[in-house]
PDB file of C-alpha atoms and ligand atoms in Angstrom:
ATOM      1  CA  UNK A   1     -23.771  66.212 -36.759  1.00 45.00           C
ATOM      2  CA  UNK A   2     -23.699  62.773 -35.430  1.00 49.00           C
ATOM      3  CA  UNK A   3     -26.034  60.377 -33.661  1.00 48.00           C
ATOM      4  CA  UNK A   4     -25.379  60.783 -30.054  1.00 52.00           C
ATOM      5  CA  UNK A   5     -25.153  57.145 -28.827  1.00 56.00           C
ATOM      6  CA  UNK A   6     -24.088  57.259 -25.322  1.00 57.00           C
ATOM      7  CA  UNK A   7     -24.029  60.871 -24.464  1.00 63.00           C
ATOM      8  CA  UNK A   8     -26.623  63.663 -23.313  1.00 67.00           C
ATOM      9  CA  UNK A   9     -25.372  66.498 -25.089  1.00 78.00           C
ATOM     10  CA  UNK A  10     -26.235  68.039 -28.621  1.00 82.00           C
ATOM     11  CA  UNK A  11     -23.219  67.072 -30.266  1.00 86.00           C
ATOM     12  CA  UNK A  12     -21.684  70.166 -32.662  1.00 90.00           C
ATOM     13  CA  UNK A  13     -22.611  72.427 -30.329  1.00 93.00           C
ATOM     14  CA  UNK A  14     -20.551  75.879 -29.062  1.00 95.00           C
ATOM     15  CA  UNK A  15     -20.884  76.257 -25.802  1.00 95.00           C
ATOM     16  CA  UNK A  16     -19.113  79.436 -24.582  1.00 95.00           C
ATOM     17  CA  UNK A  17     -17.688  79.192 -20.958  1.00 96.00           C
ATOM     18  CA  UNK A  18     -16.036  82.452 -20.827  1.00 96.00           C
ATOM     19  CA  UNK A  19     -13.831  85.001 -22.774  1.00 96.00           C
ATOM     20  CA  UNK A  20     -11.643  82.817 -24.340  1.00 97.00           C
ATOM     21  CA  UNK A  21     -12.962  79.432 -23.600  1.00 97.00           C
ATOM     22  CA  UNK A  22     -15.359  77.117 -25.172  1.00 97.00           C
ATOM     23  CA  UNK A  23     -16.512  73.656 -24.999  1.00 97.00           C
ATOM     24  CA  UNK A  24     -17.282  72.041 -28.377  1.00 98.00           C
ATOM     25  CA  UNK A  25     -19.777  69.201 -27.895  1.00 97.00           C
ATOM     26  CA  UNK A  26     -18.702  65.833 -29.483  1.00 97.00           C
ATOM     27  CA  UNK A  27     -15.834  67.629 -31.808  1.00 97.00           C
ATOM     28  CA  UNK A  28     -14.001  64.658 -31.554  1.00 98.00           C
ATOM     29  CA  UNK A  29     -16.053  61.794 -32.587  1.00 97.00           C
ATOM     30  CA  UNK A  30     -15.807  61.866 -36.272  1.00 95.00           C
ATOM     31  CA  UNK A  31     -12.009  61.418 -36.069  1.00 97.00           C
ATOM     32  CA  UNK A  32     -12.525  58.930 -33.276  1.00 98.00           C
ATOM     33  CA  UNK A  33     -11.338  55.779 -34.628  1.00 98.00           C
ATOM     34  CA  UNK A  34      -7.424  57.518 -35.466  1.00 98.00           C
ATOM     35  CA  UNK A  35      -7.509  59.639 -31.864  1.00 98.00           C
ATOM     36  CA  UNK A  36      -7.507  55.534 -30.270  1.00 98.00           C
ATOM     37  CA  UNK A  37      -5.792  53.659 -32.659  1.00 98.00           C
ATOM     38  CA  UNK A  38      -2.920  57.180 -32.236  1.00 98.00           C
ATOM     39  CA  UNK A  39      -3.590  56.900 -28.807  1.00 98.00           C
ATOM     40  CA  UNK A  40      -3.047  53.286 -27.979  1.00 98.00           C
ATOM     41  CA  UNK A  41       0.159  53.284 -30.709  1.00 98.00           C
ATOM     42  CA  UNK A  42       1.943  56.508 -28.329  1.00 98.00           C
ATOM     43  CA  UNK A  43       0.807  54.361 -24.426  1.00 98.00           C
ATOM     44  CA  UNK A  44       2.378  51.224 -26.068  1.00 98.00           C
ATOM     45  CA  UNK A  45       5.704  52.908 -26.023  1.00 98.00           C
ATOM     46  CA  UNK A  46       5.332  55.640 -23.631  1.00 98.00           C
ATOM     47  CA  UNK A  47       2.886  54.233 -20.792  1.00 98.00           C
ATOM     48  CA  UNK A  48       1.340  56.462 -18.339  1.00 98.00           C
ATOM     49  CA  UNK A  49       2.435  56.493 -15.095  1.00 98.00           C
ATOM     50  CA  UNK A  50       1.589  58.799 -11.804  1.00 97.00           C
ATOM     51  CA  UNK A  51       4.815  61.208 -11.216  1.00 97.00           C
ATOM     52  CA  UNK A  52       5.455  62.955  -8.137  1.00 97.00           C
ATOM     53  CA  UNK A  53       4.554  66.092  -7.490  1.00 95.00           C
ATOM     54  CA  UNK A  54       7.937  68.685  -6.032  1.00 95.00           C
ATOM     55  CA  UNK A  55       6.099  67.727  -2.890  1.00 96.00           C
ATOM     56  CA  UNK A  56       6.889  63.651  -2.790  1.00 96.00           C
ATOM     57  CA  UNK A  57       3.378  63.005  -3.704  1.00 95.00           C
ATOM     58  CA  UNK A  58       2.264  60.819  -6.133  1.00 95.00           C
ATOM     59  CA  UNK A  59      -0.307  62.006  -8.209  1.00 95.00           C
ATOM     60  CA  UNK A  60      -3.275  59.970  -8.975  1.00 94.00           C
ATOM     61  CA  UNK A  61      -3.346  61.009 -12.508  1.00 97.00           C
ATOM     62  CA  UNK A  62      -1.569  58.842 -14.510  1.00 98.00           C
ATOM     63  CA  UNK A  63       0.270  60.997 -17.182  1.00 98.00           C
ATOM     64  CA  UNK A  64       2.152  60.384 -20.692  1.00 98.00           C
ATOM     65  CA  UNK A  65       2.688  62.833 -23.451  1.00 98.00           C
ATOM     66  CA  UNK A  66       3.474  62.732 -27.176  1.00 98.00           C
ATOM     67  CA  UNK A  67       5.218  65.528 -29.297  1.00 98.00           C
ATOM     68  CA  UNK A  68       8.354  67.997 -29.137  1.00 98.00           C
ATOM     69  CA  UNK A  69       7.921  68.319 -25.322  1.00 98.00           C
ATOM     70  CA  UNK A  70       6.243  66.470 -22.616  1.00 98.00           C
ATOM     71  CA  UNK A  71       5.275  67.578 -19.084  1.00 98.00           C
ATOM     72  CA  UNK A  72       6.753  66.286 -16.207  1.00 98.00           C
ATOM     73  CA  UNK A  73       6.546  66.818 -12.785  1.00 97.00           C
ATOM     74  CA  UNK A  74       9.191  65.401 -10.090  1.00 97.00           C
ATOM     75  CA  UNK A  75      11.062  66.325  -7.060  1.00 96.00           C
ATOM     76  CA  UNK A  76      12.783  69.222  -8.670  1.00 96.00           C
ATOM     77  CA  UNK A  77       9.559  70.734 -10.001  1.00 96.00           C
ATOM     78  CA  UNK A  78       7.135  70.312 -13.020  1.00 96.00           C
ATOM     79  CA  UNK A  79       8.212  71.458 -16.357  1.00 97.00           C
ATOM     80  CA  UNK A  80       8.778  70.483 -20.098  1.00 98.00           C
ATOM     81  CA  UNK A  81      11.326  68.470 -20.911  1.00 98.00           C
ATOM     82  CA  UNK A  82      12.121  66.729 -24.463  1.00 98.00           C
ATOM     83  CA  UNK A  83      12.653  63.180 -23.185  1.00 98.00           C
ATOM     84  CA  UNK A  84      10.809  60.670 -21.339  1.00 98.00           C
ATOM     85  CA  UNK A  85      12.389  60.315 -18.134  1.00 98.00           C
ATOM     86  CA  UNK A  86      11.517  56.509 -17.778  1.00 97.00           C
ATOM     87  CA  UNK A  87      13.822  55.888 -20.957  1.00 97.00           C
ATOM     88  CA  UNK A  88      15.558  58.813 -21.788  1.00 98.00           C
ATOM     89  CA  UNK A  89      14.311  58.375 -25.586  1.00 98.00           C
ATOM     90  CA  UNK A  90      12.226  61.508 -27.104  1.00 98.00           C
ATOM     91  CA  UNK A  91       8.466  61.213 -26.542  1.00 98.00           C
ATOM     92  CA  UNK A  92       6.259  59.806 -29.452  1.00 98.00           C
ATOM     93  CA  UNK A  93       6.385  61.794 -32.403  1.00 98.00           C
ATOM     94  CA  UNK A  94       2.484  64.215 -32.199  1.00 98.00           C
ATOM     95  CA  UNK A  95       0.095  62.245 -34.372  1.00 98.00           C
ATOM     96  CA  UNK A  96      -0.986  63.679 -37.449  1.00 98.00           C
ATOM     97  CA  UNK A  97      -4.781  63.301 -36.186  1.00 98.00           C
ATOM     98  CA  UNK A  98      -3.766  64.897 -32.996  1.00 98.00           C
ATOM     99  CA  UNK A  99      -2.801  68.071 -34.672  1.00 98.00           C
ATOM    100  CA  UNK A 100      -5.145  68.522 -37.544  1.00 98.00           C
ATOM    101  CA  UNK A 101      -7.939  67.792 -34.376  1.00 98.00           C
ATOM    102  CA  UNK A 102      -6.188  70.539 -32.371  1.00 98.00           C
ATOM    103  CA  UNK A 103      -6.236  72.757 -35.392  1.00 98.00           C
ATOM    104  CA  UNK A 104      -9.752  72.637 -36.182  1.00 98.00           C
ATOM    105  CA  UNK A 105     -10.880  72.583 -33.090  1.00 98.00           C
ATOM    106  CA  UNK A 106      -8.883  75.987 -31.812  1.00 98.00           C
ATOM    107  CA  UNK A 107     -10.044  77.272 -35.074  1.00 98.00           C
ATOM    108  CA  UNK A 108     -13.820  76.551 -34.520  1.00 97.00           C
ATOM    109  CA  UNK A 109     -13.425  78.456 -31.303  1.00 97.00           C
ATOM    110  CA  UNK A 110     -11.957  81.591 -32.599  1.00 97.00           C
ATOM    111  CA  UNK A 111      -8.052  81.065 -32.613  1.00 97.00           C
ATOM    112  CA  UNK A 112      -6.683  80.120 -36.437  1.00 97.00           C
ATOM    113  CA  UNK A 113      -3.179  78.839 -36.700  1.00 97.00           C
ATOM    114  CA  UNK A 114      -2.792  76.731 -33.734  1.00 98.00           C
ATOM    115  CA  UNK A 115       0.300  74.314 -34.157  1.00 97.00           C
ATOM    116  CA  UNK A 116       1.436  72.489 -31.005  1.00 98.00           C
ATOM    117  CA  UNK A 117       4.452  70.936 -30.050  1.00 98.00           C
ATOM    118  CA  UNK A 118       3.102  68.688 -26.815  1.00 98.00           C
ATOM    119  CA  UNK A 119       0.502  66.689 -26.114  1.00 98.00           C
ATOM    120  CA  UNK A 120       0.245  65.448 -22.289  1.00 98.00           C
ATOM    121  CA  UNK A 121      -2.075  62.507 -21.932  1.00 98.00           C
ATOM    122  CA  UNK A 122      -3.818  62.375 -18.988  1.00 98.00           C
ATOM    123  CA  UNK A 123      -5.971  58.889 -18.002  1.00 98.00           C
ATOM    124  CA  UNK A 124      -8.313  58.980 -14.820  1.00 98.00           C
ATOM    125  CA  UNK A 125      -9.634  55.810 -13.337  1.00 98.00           C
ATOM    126  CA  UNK A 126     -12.685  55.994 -10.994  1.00 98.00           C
ATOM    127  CA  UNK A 127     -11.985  57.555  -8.115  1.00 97.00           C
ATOM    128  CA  UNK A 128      -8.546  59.899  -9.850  1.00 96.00           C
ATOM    129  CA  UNK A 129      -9.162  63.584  -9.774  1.00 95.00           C
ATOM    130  CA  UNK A 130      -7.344  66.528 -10.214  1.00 95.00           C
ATOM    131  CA  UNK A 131      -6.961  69.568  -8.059  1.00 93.00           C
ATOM    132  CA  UNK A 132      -7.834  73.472  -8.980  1.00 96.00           C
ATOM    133  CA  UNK A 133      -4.659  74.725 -10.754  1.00 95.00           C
ATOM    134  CA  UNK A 134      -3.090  76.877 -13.612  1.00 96.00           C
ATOM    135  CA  UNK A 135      -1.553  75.729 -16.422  1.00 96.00           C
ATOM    136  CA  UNK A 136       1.276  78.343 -16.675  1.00 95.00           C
ATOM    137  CA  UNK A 137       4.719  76.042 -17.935  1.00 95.00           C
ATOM    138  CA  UNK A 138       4.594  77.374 -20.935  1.00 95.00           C
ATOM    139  CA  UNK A 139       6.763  79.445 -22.124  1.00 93.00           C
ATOM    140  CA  UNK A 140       3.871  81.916 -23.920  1.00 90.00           C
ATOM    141  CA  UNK A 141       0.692  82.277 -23.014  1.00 96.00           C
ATOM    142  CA  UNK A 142      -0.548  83.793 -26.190  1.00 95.00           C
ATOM    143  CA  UNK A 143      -1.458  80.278 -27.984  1.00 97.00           C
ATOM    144  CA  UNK A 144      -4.488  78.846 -26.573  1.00 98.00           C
ATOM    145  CA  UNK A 145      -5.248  74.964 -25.234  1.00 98.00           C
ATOM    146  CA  UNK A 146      -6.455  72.347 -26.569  1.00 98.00           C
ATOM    147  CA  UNK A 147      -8.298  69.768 -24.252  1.00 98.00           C
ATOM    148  CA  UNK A 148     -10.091  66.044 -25.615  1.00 98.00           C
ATOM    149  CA  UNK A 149     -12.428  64.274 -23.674  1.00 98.00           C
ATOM    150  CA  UNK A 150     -12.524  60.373 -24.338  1.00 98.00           C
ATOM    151  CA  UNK A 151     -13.380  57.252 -22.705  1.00 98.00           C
ATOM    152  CA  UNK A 152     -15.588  58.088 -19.095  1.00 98.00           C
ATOM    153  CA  UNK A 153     -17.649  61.252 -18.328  1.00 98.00           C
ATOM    154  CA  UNK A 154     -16.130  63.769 -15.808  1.00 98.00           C
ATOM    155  CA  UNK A 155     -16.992  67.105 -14.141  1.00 98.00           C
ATOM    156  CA  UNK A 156     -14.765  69.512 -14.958  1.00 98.00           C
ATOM    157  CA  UNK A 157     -14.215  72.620 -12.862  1.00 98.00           C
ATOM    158  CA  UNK A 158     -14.523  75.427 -14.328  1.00 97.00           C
ATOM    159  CA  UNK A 159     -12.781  78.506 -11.908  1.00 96.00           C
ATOM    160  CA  UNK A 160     -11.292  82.189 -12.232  1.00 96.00           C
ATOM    161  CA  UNK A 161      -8.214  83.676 -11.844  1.00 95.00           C
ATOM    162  CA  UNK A 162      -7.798  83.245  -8.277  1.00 96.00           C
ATOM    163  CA  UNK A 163      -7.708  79.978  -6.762  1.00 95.00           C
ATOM    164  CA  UNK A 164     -10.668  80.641  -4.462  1.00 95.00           C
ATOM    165  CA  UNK A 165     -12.940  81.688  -7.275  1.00 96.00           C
ATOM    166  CA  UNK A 166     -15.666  79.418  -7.442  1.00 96.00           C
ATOM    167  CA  UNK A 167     -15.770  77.942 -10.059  1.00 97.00           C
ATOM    168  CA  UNK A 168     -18.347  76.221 -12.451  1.00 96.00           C
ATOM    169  CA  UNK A 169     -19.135  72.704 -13.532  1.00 97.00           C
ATOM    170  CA  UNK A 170     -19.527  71.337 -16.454  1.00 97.00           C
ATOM    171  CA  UNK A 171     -20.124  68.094 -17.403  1.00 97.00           C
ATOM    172  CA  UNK A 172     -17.580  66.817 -19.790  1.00 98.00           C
ATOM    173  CA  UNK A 173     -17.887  63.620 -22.247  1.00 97.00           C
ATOM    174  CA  UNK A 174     -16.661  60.975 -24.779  1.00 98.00           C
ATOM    175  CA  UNK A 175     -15.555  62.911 -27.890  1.00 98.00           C
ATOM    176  CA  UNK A 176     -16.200  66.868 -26.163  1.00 98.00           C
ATOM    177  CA  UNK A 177     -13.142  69.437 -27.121  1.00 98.00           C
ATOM    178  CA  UNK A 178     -12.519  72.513 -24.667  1.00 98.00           C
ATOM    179  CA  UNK A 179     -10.451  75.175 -26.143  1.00 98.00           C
ATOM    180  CA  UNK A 180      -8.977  77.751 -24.036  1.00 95.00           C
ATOM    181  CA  UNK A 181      -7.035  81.016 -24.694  1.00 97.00           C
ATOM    182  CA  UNK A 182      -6.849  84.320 -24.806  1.00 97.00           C
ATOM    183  CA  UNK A 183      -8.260  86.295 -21.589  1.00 96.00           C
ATOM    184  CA  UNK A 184      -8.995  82.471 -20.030  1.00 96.00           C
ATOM    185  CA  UNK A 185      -5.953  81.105 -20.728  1.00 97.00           C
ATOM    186  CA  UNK A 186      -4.490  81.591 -16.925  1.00 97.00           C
ATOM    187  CA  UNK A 187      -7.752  80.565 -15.172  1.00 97.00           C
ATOM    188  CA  UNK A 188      -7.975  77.647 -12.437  1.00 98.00           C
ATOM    189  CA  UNK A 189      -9.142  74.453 -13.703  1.00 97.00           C
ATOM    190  CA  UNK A 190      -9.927  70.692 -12.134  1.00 97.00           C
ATOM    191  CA  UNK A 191     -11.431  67.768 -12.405  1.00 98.00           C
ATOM    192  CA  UNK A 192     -13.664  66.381  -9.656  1.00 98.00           C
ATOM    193  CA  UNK A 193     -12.720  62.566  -8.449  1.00 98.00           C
ATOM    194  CA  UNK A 194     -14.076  60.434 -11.424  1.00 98.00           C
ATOM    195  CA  UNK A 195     -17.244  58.176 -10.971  1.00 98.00           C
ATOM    196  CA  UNK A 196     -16.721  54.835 -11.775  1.00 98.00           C
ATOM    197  CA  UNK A 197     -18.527  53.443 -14.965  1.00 98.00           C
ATOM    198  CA  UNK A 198     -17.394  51.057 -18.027  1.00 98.00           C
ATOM    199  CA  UNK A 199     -16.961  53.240 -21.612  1.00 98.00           C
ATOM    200  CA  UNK A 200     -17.512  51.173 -24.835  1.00 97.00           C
ATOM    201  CA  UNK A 201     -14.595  53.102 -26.498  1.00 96.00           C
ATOM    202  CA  UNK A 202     -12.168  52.706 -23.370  1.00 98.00           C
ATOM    203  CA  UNK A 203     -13.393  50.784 -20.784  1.00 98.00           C
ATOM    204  CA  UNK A 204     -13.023  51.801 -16.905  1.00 98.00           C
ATOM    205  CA  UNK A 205     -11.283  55.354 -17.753  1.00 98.00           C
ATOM    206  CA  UNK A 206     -11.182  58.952 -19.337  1.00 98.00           C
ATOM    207  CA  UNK A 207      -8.352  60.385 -20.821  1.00 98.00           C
ATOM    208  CA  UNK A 208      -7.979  63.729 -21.479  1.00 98.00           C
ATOM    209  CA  UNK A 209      -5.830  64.775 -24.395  1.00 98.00           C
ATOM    210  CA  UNK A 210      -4.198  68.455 -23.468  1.00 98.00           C
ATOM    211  CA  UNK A 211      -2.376  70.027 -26.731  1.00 98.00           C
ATOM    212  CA  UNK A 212      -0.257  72.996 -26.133  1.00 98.00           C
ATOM    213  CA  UNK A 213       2.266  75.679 -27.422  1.00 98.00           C
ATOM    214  CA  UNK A 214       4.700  74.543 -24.632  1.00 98.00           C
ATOM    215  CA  UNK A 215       8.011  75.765 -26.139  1.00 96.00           C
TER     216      UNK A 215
HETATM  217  C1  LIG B   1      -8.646  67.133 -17.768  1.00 67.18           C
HETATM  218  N1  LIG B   1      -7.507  69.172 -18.078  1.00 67.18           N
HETATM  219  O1  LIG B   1      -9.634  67.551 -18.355  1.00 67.18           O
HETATM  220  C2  LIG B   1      -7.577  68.053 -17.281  1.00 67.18           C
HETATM  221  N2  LIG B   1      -5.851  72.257 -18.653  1.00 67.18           N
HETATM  222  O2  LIG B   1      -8.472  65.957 -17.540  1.00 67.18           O
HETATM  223  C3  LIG B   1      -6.721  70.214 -17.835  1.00 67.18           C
HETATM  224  O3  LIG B   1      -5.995  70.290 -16.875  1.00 67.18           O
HETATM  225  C4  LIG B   1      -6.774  71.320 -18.773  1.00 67.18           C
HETATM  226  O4  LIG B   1      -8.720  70.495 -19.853  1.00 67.18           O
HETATM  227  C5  LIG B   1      -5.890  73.323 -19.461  1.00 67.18           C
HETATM  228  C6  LIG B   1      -6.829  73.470 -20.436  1.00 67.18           C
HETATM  229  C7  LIG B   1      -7.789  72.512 -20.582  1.00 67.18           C
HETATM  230  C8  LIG B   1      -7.790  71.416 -19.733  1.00 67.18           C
HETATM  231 FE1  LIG B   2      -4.718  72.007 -16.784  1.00 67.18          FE
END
């Protein structure tokens, strides 16, 4: 257990969401120093940017990914793809505190053996959200995901398998791991527009670490 410095919630706990799906409160934090120092190390050389969506939107998300694969979305659709399009060099290799994190923390929540091969980095700044969708690029749905909350609080949405489930809230914060699989694993998820605040760790923004089976 740690001292919970800046946060509201009791840090180590489970908090069950659905079948499949869990929130562990402040999972993250003991590892916290190697998730930034990883983090800033993988930005340097692949920074986020917002891609556009099939649609010629840009997205207010501003996305980068480490590992085997990275997601990408552009004008011929969103899917995995082994090098950063901004380059063409292979994404940063997957931390090694990125996927013992992502191991422990799928294991905690009932799925052992969880290896992935992409990480897509996701950084909000106040006012960034991110609509209801499914996260169905992979190419099996059978391992589960991996999801790290760091920097700014945000309200994630919570939904069902239909878009127009309604779906709940919960409030998500510095160091807080959702892991998601099984009879969740196809459910709609979002992130309401983020407020705007200053983080010790990271300043004006969240990021949200998402660690998958992509390939
Ligand atoms: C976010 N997360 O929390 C966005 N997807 O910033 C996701 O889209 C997500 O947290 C699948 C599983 C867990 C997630
Ligand atoms: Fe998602």
């Amino acid at each position: 257990m740690h001292a919970d410095l800046f946060g509201t919630h009791a840090n180590g706990a489970v908090l069950p969401l659905a079948d499949g799906a869990a929130v562990l409160r402040g999972f993250a934090l003991r590892d916290e120093a190697a998730l930034l120092a990883a983090l800033r190390a993988v930005t340097a050389r692949a920074p986020p940017r917002r891609m556009l969506t099939p649609g010629g939107r840009r997205m207010s998300v501003w996305m980068s990914n480490c590992g085997e694969l990275g997601w990408i979305s552009d004008r011929h659709g969103y899917r995995y793809a082994p090098r950063d399009p901004l380059d063409d060099t292979p994404w940063p290799r997957m931390p090694a505190s990125f996927l013992s994190l992502a191991a422990r923390a799928a294991a905690r929540a009932g799925f052992p053996g969880f290896l992935p091969d992409a990480c897509l980095i996701n950084r909000y700044e106040a006012g960034t959200r991110l609509s209801l969708h499914q996260d169905r690029d992979e190419r099996d749905f059978a391992a589960p995901i991996v999801s790290v909350s760091l920097g700014l609080p945000a309200l994630f949405l919570f939904g069902g398998m239909r878009r127009g489930d309604r779906p709940q809230r919960v409030a998500l914060e510095h160091g807080d791991v959702v892991v998601w699989g099984g009879a969740s694993r196809l459910r709609y998820h979002g992130v309401l527009p983020l407020q705007p605040g200053i983080h010790p760790a990271l300043g004006a923004c969240r990021v949200n670490l998402t660690l998958r089976k992509a390939g």
